[in-house]
Amino acid sequence: MATTSLSRRLLLPVLILVVTVLSAVVVFGEGSKSSTSSSPVLIASTVNSANAQTILSNAIPPAAYQTGRANSGAANSSLKVFSNGKLVAYGNKNITYVAPPSSLNTIGEALYMQNCASCHGNNADGVPANGTPGAYPNLRGLGPATIDFWIETGRMPAADPTSVQAPSRIARLNSNQAVAIAAWINSLAPATPYIPIVHNVSGADHAAGFDLFALNCAACHTITGGGDMLAKGTYAPTLRNVAPTQIVEAIRTGPGNMPRFTGNLTDAQVRDIVAYVSNNIEHPANPGGIGLGGLGPVGEGFVALAVGMGVLLLIAFWIGDRA
Amino acid sequence: MSAEQRTPVSFSVAKADDPHMQPKARNPKRTEALLALVMLLGIASLIGFIVAYFMNAESWIMGAFMGAGALLLGFGITAWGKYLMPQGPFVEERHRMSGTPDQRARFKAAVVQRGGGILGRRKVLAGLAAAGMGIFGLLALVPVIRSFGPLPENTLGVTQWKRGTKLVDSTGRGIHVNDVAVGGVVTVFPEGMVNTDNGQAVDQTILIRLTTQDFTTRPGRESWGPAGYVAYSKLCTHLGCPVGLYEQQLQLLVCPCHQSMFNVANGAEPTFGPAPRPLPQLALYVDDEGYLRAQAPYDQPVGPGYWTRS
């Protein structure tokens, strides 16, 4: 009789605890990355330029899409390789920037027409919406690194061209296809930065990388690299699961709302940041056991309060229950 | 009849075979053995903590041993009380708290008659004690008279930025006009002030390149943004957080603390959030060697408001 009343009294707190733990798992559980992996390559063919106009009339103000700049990254470096009078590679022992081979131009054009042209136009110079130029950005003169970054992180082709910010997804086009498209666009309007190759990441200075990360990256991406929300529906994405090449491309080209870091970060410093991000950010030490997504004191406090207080509540119930 | 429905008895008069004296456990021997096992495990965990400590084990291992030890011992002791002790309920009569009438009369006599006589015997000491207590009350006035310190004068209104001060990054490197691409951003300090004790927190300034042309953020600032470089104080005018989140397409600086947003193309006018004023802009020029320098100090105090500036 006493045992039934005990279990009846414990029912509510146990229920509360289970619900809080489950909600914590849902909120903080890792691996909830969106992955819609259907219809590769041909995705953009369903959006022809006619209905792109319709989509755009409902879109947010075009200003959010405009980059308003051409990447004119200066190729000042110790190593420069020319072929037929064209700069095909530059860099140093830390990072080499290589132009996509012009032999890929033809296949790159075909892939571009299939996947990109419906929004960015047949000449890669952007599509005006309702007479406003630049609703979809002009891709000329941005440099192969920019094109490669957007395609290889799965942000382009965009699943929802009207969204405020294209999310990182499983890439629709593989690495070779991305380089081919970059090659064709670069043949229209040659520009730097080229596609970077990072050398000897294990030899970089992690501590210096942390200092540079804290100074230049952590303001938006947070000190744990978990990412955070920003203004007007934009956000800084998480830095976990980003390849070294894409880290350099992001730093050197400033995709989307991210600022661009050029002359004030040397290639050696960028390599230090790559080492810190691909080691310490992607594999955090988590001395407490569970990282809880590295979301900061609010999330951690929630778990401590809900789970910790829930358990203490159950123990208090048990101790206080009259035998 | 369950324990809750029984009439409480006095523990001192309860017989050994009274139901009040029986433990709750149905099989006390087995419960005792079980609790002994639990406590042994607890002791083993605590010994494990000592061993782990001397083996320089990781802190979570030591914490796990310590926590398990405390938890198991606590469970054992609580369960002992709940299941093996007489389950009662018992009452205990409170004994009489006041003294007898005779005791009270003698105490009163001692205080009223002898006490007054004892104090009256030392008139000087009594007077000094009273004076001391009075002066003690005056101590409250001392901070008003002396300890509020000198007035801050205008130290809150000035920074280390002077006419001609060179802009340097956190490593002390100057910023050449060709260094930063359009859409780039650097946190800059006055040259010579990096890693010193002189107010770097209030000096920190965010340098943004908006375009390659000279940029005017508002009328009267035509010469302030050479080659598209604009510089704003990095201290939020709300509570002084570093406004370091620059969004190059939206042309917004976002404060991480309370989401104030400043339009960098428009003199950092706040467009959202609690910030009351625009971020002060630092007027720049390019020197003969191509490095960026400040035309003049900030034309207004940086950071949040204070008592003479709201």
XYZ file of C-alpha atoms in Angstrom:
633
model
C 0.000 0.000 0.000
C 2.792 2.342 0.902
C 4.651 1.332 -2.231
C 1.709 2.139 -4.515
C 1.323 5.605 -3.018
C 5.068 6.163 -3.444
C 5.034 5.208 -7.105
C 1.936 7.289 -7.686
C 3.605 10.304 -6.164
C 6.750 9.751 -8.217
C 4.803 9.570 -11.468
C 4.670 13.321 -12.091
C 8.336 14.147 -11.354
C 9.491 11.158 -13.411
C 7.328 12.352 -16.278
C 8.774 15.870 -16.007
C 12.301 14.482 -15.980
C 11.724 12.263 -19.005
C 10.213 15.137 -20.971
C 13.075 17.500 -20.116
C 15.726 14.916 -20.996
C 14.008 14.106 -24.272
C 13.649 17.763 -25.206
C 17.315 18.332 -24.314
C 18.295 15.444 -26.598
C 16.176 16.871 -29.411
C 17.501 20.403 -28.968
C 21.147 19.622 -28.400
C 21.468 16.307 -30.178
C 24.147 16.293 -32.847
C 23.635 14.818 -36.260
C 20.463 16.777 -36.848
C 22.095 18.369 -39.876
C 19.641 18.643 -42.697
C 20.456 16.268 -45.522
C 18.111 16.166 -48.431
C 19.986 14.062 -50.915
C 17.597 13.661 -53.785
C 17.932 14.544 -57.470
C 21.537 15.674 -57.787
C 22.864 17.732 -60.683
C 19.499 18.298 -62.353
C 17.942 20.172 -59.465
C 18.088 23.588 -61.093
C 16.445 22.409 -64.288
C 13.120 22.417 -62.484
C 13.484 26.168 -61.967
C 13.505 27.845 -65.356
C 14.119 31.526 -65.613
C 10.436 32.254 -66.125
C 9.315 30.943 -62.770
C 12.470 32.336 -61.222
C 10.933 35.741 -61.933
C 7.755 34.694 -60.138
C 9.714 33.439 -57.159
C 11.656 36.663 -57.014
C 8.611 38.876 -56.901
C 7.833 37.286 -53.531
C 11.429 37.398 -52.336
C 12.989 39.634 -49.726
C 14.490 42.919 -50.972
C 17.209 42.199 -53.527
C 19.783 44.157 -51.529
C 20.426 41.075 -49.426
C 21.708 39.188 -52.465
C 23.988 41.840 -53.820
C 27.646 41.462 -53.206
C 28.438 44.796 -54.827
C 32.068 43.919 -55.261
C 34.396 42.026 -57.528
C 37.055 39.916 -55.883
C 40.276 41.570 -56.941
C 42.482 39.595 -54.589
C 46.085 40.566 -55.213
C 48.345 37.667 -56.068
C 51.370 38.909 -54.160
C 53.374 35.848 -53.301
C 56.786 34.271 -53.572
C 55.710 31.611 -56.098
C 54.104 32.453 -59.422
C 53.583 30.041 -62.313
C 52.688 31.332 -65.769
C 51.486 29.389 -68.770
C 51.024 31.089 -72.150
C 51.357 34.426 -70.364
C 48.565 33.620 -67.908
C 49.016 33.246 -64.178
C 47.983 29.652 -63.396
C 49.261 29.295 -59.828
C 50.675 31.430 -57.041
C 51.351 31.054 -53.356
C 54.070 29.808 -51.027
C 54.995 26.821 -48.906
C 51.918 27.300 -46.705
C 49.148 27.676 -49.284
C 49.215 27.398 -53.062
C 46.407 28.904 -55.129
C 45.857 27.047 -58.402
C 43.714 28.158 -61.339
C 41.229 25.547 -62.574
C 42.574 24.025 -65.824
C 41.120 25.603 -68.962
C 40.746 22.103 -70.461
C 37.615 21.796 -68.282
C 35.941 24.847 -69.843
C 33.637 22.886 -72.158
C 32.299 20.484 -69.557
C 32.143 23.350 -67.079
C 29.916 25.333 -69.433
C 27.579 22.359 -69.844
C 27.329 21.861 -66.100
C 26.772 25.588 -65.596
C 23.915 25.684 -68.085
C 22.326 22.667 -66.393
C 22.681 23.755 -62.769
C 23.311 27.483 -62.464
C 22.051 29.353 -65.525
C 18.382 29.460 -64.531
C 19.207 31.950 -61.789
C 22.594 33.455 -62.669
C 21.901 33.777 -66.392
C 23.459 32.205 -69.480
C 26.403 34.611 -69.317
C 27.007 34.204 -65.567
C 26.324 37.910 -65.097
C 23.297 37.592 -62.819
C 19.578 37.867 -63.487
C 17.735 41.109 -62.938
C 14.477 40.843 -61.044
C 11.661 43.278 -61.875
C 14.177 45.511 -63.556
C 16.493 45.506 -60.530
C 19.907 44.189 -61.539
C 21.771 41.844 -59.250
C 18.840 39.975 -57.750
C 20.916 36.884 -58.391
C 24.552 37.875 -58.213
C 26.883 38.390 -61.110
C 29.448 35.588 -60.940
C 32.024 37.189 -63.218
C 35.266 38.335 -61.666
C 34.655 36.693 -58.299
C 37.554 34.279 -58.718
C 37.475 30.464 -58.916
C 37.765 30.104 -55.118
C 34.370 31.774 -54.662
C 32.643 29.476 -57.176
C 34.345 26.405 -55.719
C 33.341 27.325 -52.144
C 29.637 27.788 -52.874
C 29.347 24.537 -54.851
C 31.547 22.297 -52.727
C 29.822 23.236 -49.457
C 26.485 22.333 -51.078
C 25.158 25.888 -50.762
C 24.754 26.074 -54.551
C 22.715 25.042 -56.450
C 20.355 26.494 -53.856
C 17.403 24.406 -52.702
C 15.395 27.576 -52.078
C 16.686 30.510 -54.163
C 14.459 32.933 -52.234
C 15.814 32.082 -48.792
C 17.767 34.722 -46.884
C 20.834 32.529 -46.653
C 21.637 29.308 -48.521
C 22.421 26.582 -45.974
C 25.350 24.184 -46.213
C 24.130 20.800 -47.440
C 25.445 17.592 -48.944
C 27.057 18.793 -52.167
C 24.984 18.258 -55.323
C 28.012 18.469 -57.591
C 31.249 16.679 -56.884
C 34.619 18.342 -56.516
C 35.630 17.900 -60.161
C 32.343 19.347 -61.392
C 32.777 22.353 -59.093
C 36.275 22.975 -60.477
C 34.973 22.647 -64.041
C 32.276 25.274 -63.494
C 34.852 27.541 -61.840
C 37.101 27.034 -64.892
C 34.404 28.129 -67.337
C 33.385 31.227 -65.334
C 37.055 32.126 -64.908
C 37.518 31.898 -68.678
C 34.829 34.588 -69.089
C 36.463 37.036 -66.671
C 39.787 35.874 -65.208
C 40.248 36.833 -61.541
C 41.882 35.722 -58.333
C 41.748 34.175 -55.747
C 42.346 30.764 -57.266
C 41.431 27.498 -55.566
C 43.727 27.031 -52.536
C 45.667 23.947 -51.515
C 46.850 23.965 -47.890
C 50.207 22.323 -47.268
C 51.394 20.546 -44.123
C 48.510 21.467 -41.805
C 50.031 19.315 -39.056
C 53.070 21.588 -39.040
C 51.045 24.718 -38.284
C 50.949 26.600 -34.976
C 47.677 25.706 -33.207
C 48.182 28.256 -30.440
C 48.666 31.098 -32.911
C 45.666 29.735 -34.786
C 43.574 30.016 -31.640
C 44.648 33.634 -31.083
C 43.766 34.545 -34.662
C 40.501 32.619 -34.433
C 39.512 34.425 -31.240
C 40.346 37.793 -32.793
C 38.874 37.386 -36.279
C 36.353 34.522 -36.311
C 34.897 34.020 -32.835
C 32.837 37.225 -32.837
C 30.344 35.635 -35.236
C 31.111 31.886 -35.257
C 31.505 31.820 -31.422
C 34.603 30.613 -29.600
C 33.509 26.965 -29.897
C 32.877 27.312 -33.646
C 29.257 26.315 -33.178
C 27.936 29.305 -35.124
C 25.288 31.775 -34.046
C 22.453 33.901 -35.328
C 23.052 37.362 -36.765
C 20.894 40.173 -38.138
C 17.715 39.844 -40.223
C 17.510 36.059 -40.429
C 21.169 35.554 -41.340
C 23.472 33.400 -39.265
C 27.105 32.418 -38.957
C 27.241 28.672 -39.797
C 28.913 26.055 -37.662
C 32.570 25.402 -38.494
C 32.454 21.687 -37.769
C 32.871 19.462 -40.828
C 34.432 22.107 -43.064
C 37.309 20.982 -45.290
C 40.612 22.933 -45.113
C 40.237 24.145 -48.711
C 36.806 25.583 -47.955
C 38.082 27.294 -44.782
C 40.732 29.116 -46.826
C 38.220 29.934 -49.578
C 35.811 31.421 -47.038
C 38.535 33.547 -45.405
C 39.921 34.774 -48.734
C 36.628 35.429 -50.541
C 34.146 36.408 -47.801
C 31.077 34.436 -48.913
C 27.682 35.993 -48.252
C 27.737 38.313 -45.274
C 31.103 37.141 -44.023
C 33.810 39.819 -44.219
C 36.777 39.145 -46.431
C 40.267 38.726 -44.982
C 43.099 39.440 -47.379
C 46.210 41.525 -46.764
C 45.809 41.615 -43.003
C 46.100 37.811 -42.711
C 49.147 36.137 -44.225
C 48.977 32.650 -45.751
C 50.948 31.328 -42.762
C 48.353 32.819 -40.410
C 45.501 31.398 -42.468
C 47.146 27.984 -42.284
C 47.350 28.340 -38.471
C 43.614 29.074 -38.406
C 42.945 26.037 -40.639
C 44.934 23.850 -38.248
C 43.042 25.164 -35.239
C 39.627 24.786 -36.874
C 40.153 21.351 -38.382
C 41.658 19.961 -35.172
C 40.478 21.777 -32.061
C 37.118 23.043 -33.319
C 36.118 19.849 -35.091
C 37.399 17.599 -32.318
C 36.881 19.555 -29.104
C 38.460 18.115 -25.965
C 35.227 18.458 -23.954
C 36.841 17.893 -20.541
C 33.376 17.879 -18.982
C 32.398 14.792 -20.953
C 29.556 16.132 -23.116
C 29.916 19.268 -25.227
C 26.163 19.869 -25.622
C 26.858 21.338 -29.045
C 29.102 24.091 -27.660
C 26.130 26.450 -27.666
C 27.181 28.394 -24.592
C 25.990 29.055 -21.058
C 22.264 29.249 -21.858
C 22.075 25.722 -23.255
C 24.415 24.323 -20.619
C 22.480 26.083 -17.873
C 19.239 24.641 -19.201
C 20.582 21.101 -19.035
C 22.123 21.661 -15.602
C 18.886 23.115 -14.277
C 16.396 20.725 -15.884
C 18.314 17.457 -15.617
C 20.314 18.235 -12.468
C 17.395 19.715 -10.548
C 15.124 16.946 -11.838
C 17.371 14.251 -10.403
C 17.749 16.145 -7.116
C 13.975 16.495 -6.958
C 13.535 12.737 -7.348
C 16.076 12.060 -4.593
C 14.344 14.578 -2.307
C 11.027 12.839 -2.982
C 12.537 9.493 -2.024
C 14.211 10.784 1.146
C 11.176 12.743 2.282
C 8.669 9.984 1.613
C 7.555 8.458 4.939
C 8.546 4.835 5.128
C -2.225 -0.875 9.285
C 0.314 1.329 7.573
C 2.704 3.510 9.539
C 0.940 6.680 8.452
C -2.330 5.682 10.083
C -0.871 4.652 13.469
C -1.164 6.795 16.581
C 2.258 8.165 17.515
C 3.708 6.740 20.760
C 6.518 7.939 22.967
C 9.767 6.234 22.024
C 10.755 5.856 25.689
C 7.753 3.723 26.620
C 7.402 1.615 23.446
C 7.950 -2.121 24.050
C 10.266 -4.161 21.845
C 7.354 -6.082 20.291
C 5.314 -2.913 19.620
C 4.457 -2.548 15.861
C 5.984 0.932 16.088
C 9.350 -0.670 16.758
C 9.303 -2.887 13.647
C 11.351 -1.932 10.564
C 9.599 -1.401 7.268
C 11.667 -4.008 5.428
C 9.880 -7.363 5.078
C 13.154 -9.239 5.234
C 15.499 -7.075 7.337
C 18.418 -9.523 7.100
C 18.406 -9.430 3.324
C 18.004 -5.633 3.263
C 20.896 -5.293 5.697
C 23.119 -7.443 3.486
C 22.110 -5.423 0.442
C 22.844 -2.103 2.144
C 26.161 -3.464 3.394
C 27.042 -4.270 -0.200
C 26.026 -0.767 -1.299
C 28.174 0.854 1.382
C 31.109 -1.419 0.548
C 30.820 -0.322 -3.058
C 30.737 3.299 -1.867
C 33.891 2.787 0.197
C 35.532 1.070 -2.791
C 34.647 4.085 -4.972
C 36.220 6.488 -2.477
C 39.357 4.341 -2.368
C 39.219 4.370 -6.164
C 39.218 8.185 -6.029
C 42.377 8.157 -3.877
C 44.074 5.716 -6.250
C 42.984 7.744 -9.306
C 44.266 10.928 -7.692
C 47.726 9.447 -7.207
C 47.707 8.020 -10.744
C 47.041 11.516 -12.176
C 43.846 10.246 -13.750
C 41.631 12.601 -15.734
C 39.401 14.825 -13.671
C 36.168 13.246 -14.878
C 37.368 9.827 -13.666
C 38.163 11.227 -10.218
C 34.837 13.032 -10.207
C 32.996 9.849 -11.152
C 34.624 7.887 -8.298
C 33.958 10.660 -5.786
C 30.372 11.112 -6.966
C 29.625 7.389 -6.974
C 31.123 7.018 -3.485
C 29.083 9.873 -2.037
C 25.941 8.688 -3.807
C 26.249 5.045 -2.693
C 27.069 5.939 0.937
C 24.258 8.481 1.007
C 21.856 5.939 -0.414
C 22.967 3.350 2.139
C 22.554 5.674 5.113
C 19.184 7.011 3.949
C 17.854 3.558 3.133
C 19.049 2.299 6.548
C 16.995 5.020 8.191
C 13.977 4.411 5.990
C 13.788 0.625 5.908
C 15.672 -0.810 8.927
C 15.028 1.675 11.736
C 11.788 1.398 13.809
C 9.195 2.988 11.596
C 7.199 4.736 14.360
C 5.750 7.312 14.284
C 7.045 8.481 17.650
C 6.444 11.554 19.738
C 8.663 13.101 22.382
C 7.169 15.353 25.086
C 8.930 18.677 25.381
C 10.305 19.377 28.852
C 9.392 22.510 30.839
C 11.345 25.547 29.519
C 10.738 28.332 32.101
C 12.514 28.508 35.488
C 10.730 28.184 38.826
C 9.160 31.346 40.378
C 11.943 31.406 42.947
C 14.693 31.328 40.300
C 13.038 34.141 38.361
C 12.752 36.330 41.504
C 16.429 35.906 42.331
C 17.535 36.738 38.775
C 15.426 39.924 38.806
C 16.962 41.017 42.083
C 20.468 40.476 40.744
C 19.888 42.564 37.619
C 17.929 45.469 39.098
C 19.682 45.995 42.407
C 23.251 44.806 42.037
C 23.652 45.553 38.308
C 22.905 49.262 38.666
C 25.372 49.520 41.514
C 28.113 47.784 39.525
C 27.794 50.141 36.515
C 27.585 53.261 38.728
C 30.926 52.378 40.302
C 32.892 53.156 37.061
C 31.502 56.529 35.920
C 34.495 57.490 33.741
C 34.460 54.260 31.756
C 30.719 54.432 31.242
C 31.033 58.011 29.928
C 33.873 57.089 27.565
C 31.940 54.117 26.252
C 28.951 56.328 25.515
C 31.159 58.907 23.750
C 32.786 56.139 21.704
C 29.426 54.869 20.521
C 28.451 58.387 19.473
C 31.606 58.915 17.433
C 31.088 55.488 15.883
C 27.861 56.807 14.405
C 29.758 59.728 12.873
C 31.920 57.280 10.860
C 29.113 57.081 8.323
C 29.982 60.634 7.281
C 33.667 59.881 6.570
C 33.264 58.548 2.964
C 31.105 61.557 2.126
C 33.888 63.894 3.243
C 37.016 62.065 2.067
C 36.754 58.759 0.150
C 34.764 59.558 -2.994
C 38.027 60.327 -4.721
C 38.846 62.921 -7.337
C 36.298 63.665 -10.035
C 36.970 61.809 -13.309
C 37.227 65.129 -15.166
C 37.068 64.300 -18.893
C 38.931 60.953 -18.829
C 35.734 59.232 -19.949
C 35.499 61.515 -22.943
C 38.921 60.994 -24.534
C 40.874 58.110 -26.077
C 44.493 57.631 -27.175
C 43.573 58.555 -30.764
C 45.309 61.830 -31.629
C 45.792 63.831 -34.778
C 48.081 61.742 -37.017
C 47.955 58.530 -34.945
C 48.773 55.518 -37.136
C 46.279 52.643 -37.250
C 47.830 49.272 -36.334
C 46.355 45.785 -35.913
C 46.681 43.672 -32.757
C 50.235 42.671 -33.709
C 51.316 46.296 -34.116
C 51.408 46.126 -37.940
C 50.286 49.233 -39.810
C 47.379 49.063 -42.242
C 48.416 49.860 -45.810
C 45.721 51.185 -48.074
C 46.133 48.120 -50.329
C 45.963 45.594 -47.469
C 42.238 45.186 -47.018
C 39.931 44.041 -49.823
C 36.452 45.437 -50.239
C 34.280 43.670 -47.690
C 37.221 43.214 -45.324
C 37.437 44.170 -41.673
C 40.276 44.695 -39.139
C 40.241 45.669 -35.466
C 42.743 48.492 -35.085
C 44.439 50.303 -32.218
C 46.476 53.529 -31.933
C 50.141 52.820 -32.724
C 52.279 52.320 -29.635
C 49.332 51.452 -27.422
C 49.040 47.723 -28.253
C 49.829 45.534 -25.228
C 50.373 48.473 -22.873
C 48.405 49.580 -19.834
C 46.911 52.529 -21.704
C 43.193 52.168 -22.361
C 43.136 49.690 -25.240
C 39.584 48.709 -24.406
C 38.281 52.199 -25.138
C 40.652 52.699 -28.088
C 39.591 49.639 -30.082
C 38.237 50.669 -33.413
C 36.762 48.618 -36.230
C 38.111 49.388 -39.692
C 35.915 48.365 -42.629
C 36.538 48.743 -46.334
C 33.244 49.470 -48.061
C 34.451 50.303 -51.563
C 37.526 51.470 -53.446
C 36.276 55.062 -53.755
C 36.317 57.707 -51.022
C 33.218 57.128 -48.933
C 31.046 59.705 -47.191
C 28.875 58.304 -44.411
C 26.967 61.534 -43.751
C 27.179 65.237 -44.667
C 30.215 66.939 -43.161
C 32.297 63.748 -43.238
C 33.344 63.958 -46.885
C 37.051 63.440 -46.155
C 36.676 60.869 -43.369
C 36.601 57.695 -45.492
C 39.589 57.678 -47.883
C 39.653 54.833 -50.434
C 36.457 53.382 -49.006
C 37.885 52.829 -45.509
C 35.592 53.787 -42.637
C 36.485 53.390 -38.953
C 34.080 53.285 -36.027
C 34.587 52.898 -32.297
C 34.121 49.212 -31.450
C 32.369 50.024 -28.166
C 28.598 49.714 -28.275
C 26.907 52.935 -27.203
C 24.482 50.845 -25.159
C 26.679 49.063 -22.593
C 30.141 48.997 -24.169
C 30.301 45.482 -25.650
C 32.655 45.039 -28.632
C 30.591 45.493 -31.790
C 32.598 43.027 -33.874
C 29.985 41.256 -35.989
C 30.186 42.814 -39.446
C 27.781 41.667 -42.160
C 29.143 42.902 -45.465
C 26.034 42.464 -47.630
C 23.616 43.954 -45.108
C 26.212 46.639 -44.248
C 25.408 46.114 -40.596
C 27.525 45.934 -37.480
C 25.789 43.743 -34.898
C 26.438 43.895 -31.169
C 26.582 40.378 -29.705
C 25.232 41.383 -26.289
C 21.821 42.874 -27.070
C 21.573 42.688 -30.860
C 21.896 46.402 -31.555
C 22.489 46.916 -35.273
C 24.402 49.816 -36.796
C 24.280 50.805 -40.452
C 27.937 51.293 -41.421
C 27.086 53.052 -44.675
C 25.105 55.686 -42.806
C 27.436 56.811 -40.011
C 26.659 53.728 -37.871
C 23.156 54.956 -37.167
C 21.450 52.341 -34.954
C 18.695 50.585 -36.919
C 17.624 48.087 -34.268
C 18.127 47.344 -30.604
C 18.751 49.335 -27.429
C 21.755 51.398 -28.563
C 20.829 55.089 -28.149
C 23.484 56.759 -30.367
C 25.499 56.038 -33.509
C 28.993 54.640 -33.032
C 31.481 57.546 -33.157
C 33.375 57.612 -36.450
C 37.145 58.146 -36.624
C 38.241 60.462 -39.439
C 41.011 58.844 -41.504
C 43.603 59.884 -44.067
C 46.258 58.061 -46.069
C 49.810 59.229 -45.318
C 52.647 59.606 -47.852
C 53.696 55.958 -47.456
C 50.159 54.703 -48.022
C 49.352 53.878 -44.383
C 46.109 54.846 -42.668
C 46.195 57.476 -39.922
C 43.638 59.349 -37.828
C 42.834 62.908 -38.900
C 41.784 63.895 -35.393
C 40.663 62.402 -32.079
C 37.101 61.095 -31.873
C 34.771 64.075 -32.002
C 32.687 62.703 -29.115
C 33.085 60.312 -26.155
C 33.115 56.619 -27.144
C 31.129 53.841 -25.503
C 28.033 53.946 -23.325
C 26.559 57.005 -21.686
C 27.456 58.173 -18.194
C 26.119 60.737 -15.713
C 26.849 63.783 -17.824
C 26.097 62.019 -21.126
C 22.931 60.078 -21.617
